[in-house]
Coordinates of C-alpha atoms in Angstrom, one line a residue:
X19 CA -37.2 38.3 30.9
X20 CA -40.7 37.4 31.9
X21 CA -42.7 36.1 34.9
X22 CA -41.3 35.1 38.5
X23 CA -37.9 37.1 38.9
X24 CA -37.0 40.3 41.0
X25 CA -37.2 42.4 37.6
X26 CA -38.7 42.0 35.0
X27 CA -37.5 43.4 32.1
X28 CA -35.5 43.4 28.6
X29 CA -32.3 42.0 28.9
X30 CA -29.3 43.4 26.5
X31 CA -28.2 40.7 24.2
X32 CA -24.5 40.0 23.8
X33 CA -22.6 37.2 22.4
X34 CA -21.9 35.3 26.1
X35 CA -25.7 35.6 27.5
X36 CA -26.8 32.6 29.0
X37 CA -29.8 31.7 30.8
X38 CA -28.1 32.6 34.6
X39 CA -26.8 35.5 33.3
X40 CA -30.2 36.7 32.0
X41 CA -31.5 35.7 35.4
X42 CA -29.0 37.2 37.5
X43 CA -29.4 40.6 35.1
X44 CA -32.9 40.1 36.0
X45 CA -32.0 40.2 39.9
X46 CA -32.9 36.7 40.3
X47 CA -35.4 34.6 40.6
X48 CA -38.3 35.9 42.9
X49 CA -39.8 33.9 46.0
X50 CA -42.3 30.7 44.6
X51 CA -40.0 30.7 41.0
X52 CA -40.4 27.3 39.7
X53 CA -36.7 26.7 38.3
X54 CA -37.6 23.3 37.1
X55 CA -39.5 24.6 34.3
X56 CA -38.1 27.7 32.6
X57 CA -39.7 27.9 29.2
X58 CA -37.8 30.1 26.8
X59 CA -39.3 30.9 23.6
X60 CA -37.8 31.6 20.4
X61 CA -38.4 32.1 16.9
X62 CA -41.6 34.7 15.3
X63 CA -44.7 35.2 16.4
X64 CA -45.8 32.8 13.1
X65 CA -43.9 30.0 14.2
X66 CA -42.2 30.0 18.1
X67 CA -40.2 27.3 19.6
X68 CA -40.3 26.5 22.8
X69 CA -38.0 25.0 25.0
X70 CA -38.5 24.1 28.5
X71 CA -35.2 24.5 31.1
X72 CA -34.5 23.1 34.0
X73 CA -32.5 26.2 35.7
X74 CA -32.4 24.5 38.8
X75 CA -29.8 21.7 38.0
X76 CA -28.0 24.9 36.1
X77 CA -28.0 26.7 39.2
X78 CA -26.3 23.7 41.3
X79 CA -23.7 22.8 38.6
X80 CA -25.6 19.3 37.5
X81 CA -26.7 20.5 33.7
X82 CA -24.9 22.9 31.2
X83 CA -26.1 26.6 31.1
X84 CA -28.4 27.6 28.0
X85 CA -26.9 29.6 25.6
X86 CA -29.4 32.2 24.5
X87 CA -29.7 33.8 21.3
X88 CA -31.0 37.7 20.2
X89 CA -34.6 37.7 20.7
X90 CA -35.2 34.7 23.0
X91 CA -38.1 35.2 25.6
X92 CA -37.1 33.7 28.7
X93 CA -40.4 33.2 31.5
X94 CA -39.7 31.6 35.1
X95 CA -43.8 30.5 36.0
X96 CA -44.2 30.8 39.4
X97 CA -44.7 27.0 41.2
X98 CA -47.8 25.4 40.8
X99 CA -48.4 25.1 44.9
X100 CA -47.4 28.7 45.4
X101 CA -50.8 29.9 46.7
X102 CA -51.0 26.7 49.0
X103 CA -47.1 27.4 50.2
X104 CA -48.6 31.2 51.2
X105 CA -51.4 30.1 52.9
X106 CA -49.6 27.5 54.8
X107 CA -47.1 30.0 55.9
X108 CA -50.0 32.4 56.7
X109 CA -51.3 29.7 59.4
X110 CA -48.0 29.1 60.6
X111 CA -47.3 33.0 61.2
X112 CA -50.8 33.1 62.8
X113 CA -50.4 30.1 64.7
X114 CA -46.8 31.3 66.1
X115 CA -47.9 34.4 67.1
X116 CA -50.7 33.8 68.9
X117 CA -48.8 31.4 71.0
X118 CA -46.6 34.3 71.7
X119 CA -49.4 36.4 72.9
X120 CA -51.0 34.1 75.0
X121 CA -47.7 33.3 76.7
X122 CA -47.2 36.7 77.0
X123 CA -50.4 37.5 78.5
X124 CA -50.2 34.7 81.1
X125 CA -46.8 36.4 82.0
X126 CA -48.7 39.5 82.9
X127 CA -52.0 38.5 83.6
X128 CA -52.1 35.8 86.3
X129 CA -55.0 33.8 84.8
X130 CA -55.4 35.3 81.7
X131 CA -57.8 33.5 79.1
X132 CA -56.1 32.8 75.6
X133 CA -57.0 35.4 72.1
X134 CA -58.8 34.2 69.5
X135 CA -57.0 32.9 66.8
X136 CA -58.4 34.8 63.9
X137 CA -57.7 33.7 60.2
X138 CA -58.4 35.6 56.8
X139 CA -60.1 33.6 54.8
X140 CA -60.9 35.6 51.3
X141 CA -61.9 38.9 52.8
X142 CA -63.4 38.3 55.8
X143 CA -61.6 36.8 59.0
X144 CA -63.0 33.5 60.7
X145 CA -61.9 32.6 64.3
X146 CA -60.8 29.0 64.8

């Protein structure tokens, strides 16, 4: 069990293992998985097969689980607009919170002039 789950790791084969039960062995998918696109790989190094799963409609009932068979490599890629989803969530964090201290600070301060919004952009920080 490779890529965007909780844990990584070798998942014991037995008879029953399917695809969620890998998963859920695995502790389930991690934050920015990209379900639609589960790509397990089968076969030798010579001559893999790969198969490309969409775990999502297993997860919510709408497609049969995947039976998987001793050896199968199983990765969940992360989503393609992961980076973009983080970086939109850092603004919004930012955003909210410097709302919060300004309110707070014209609370206290009668008259208080507003922070800086700083953001981190690569390594440094640029003020907006």
């Amino acid at each position: 069990m490779l890529g965007t789950v909780l844990r990584a790791a070798a998942i014991p084969y037995g008879p029953n293992l399917t695809l969620m039960t890998a998963i859920a062995s695995a502790g389930g998918p991690a934050e920015y998985a990209y379900l639609s696109q589960v790509a397990i790989v089968r076969g030798t190094l010579n001559a893999p097969r790969i198969a490309v799963v969409n775990f999502a409609d297993i997860a919510k009932g709408k497609a049969t689980d995947f039976k998987l068979e001793a050896g199968d490599v199983v990765f969940v890629p992360s989503a393609p607009y992961r980076k973009l989803a983080q970086f939109g969530e850092r603004v919004l964090g930012t955003f909210v919170n410097s709302i919060a201290v300004n309110e707070g600070r014209r609370a206290v301060i009668l008259g208080a002039e507003p922070t800086q919004i700083t953001l981190p952009f690569g390594g440094g920080g640029g003020g907006l």
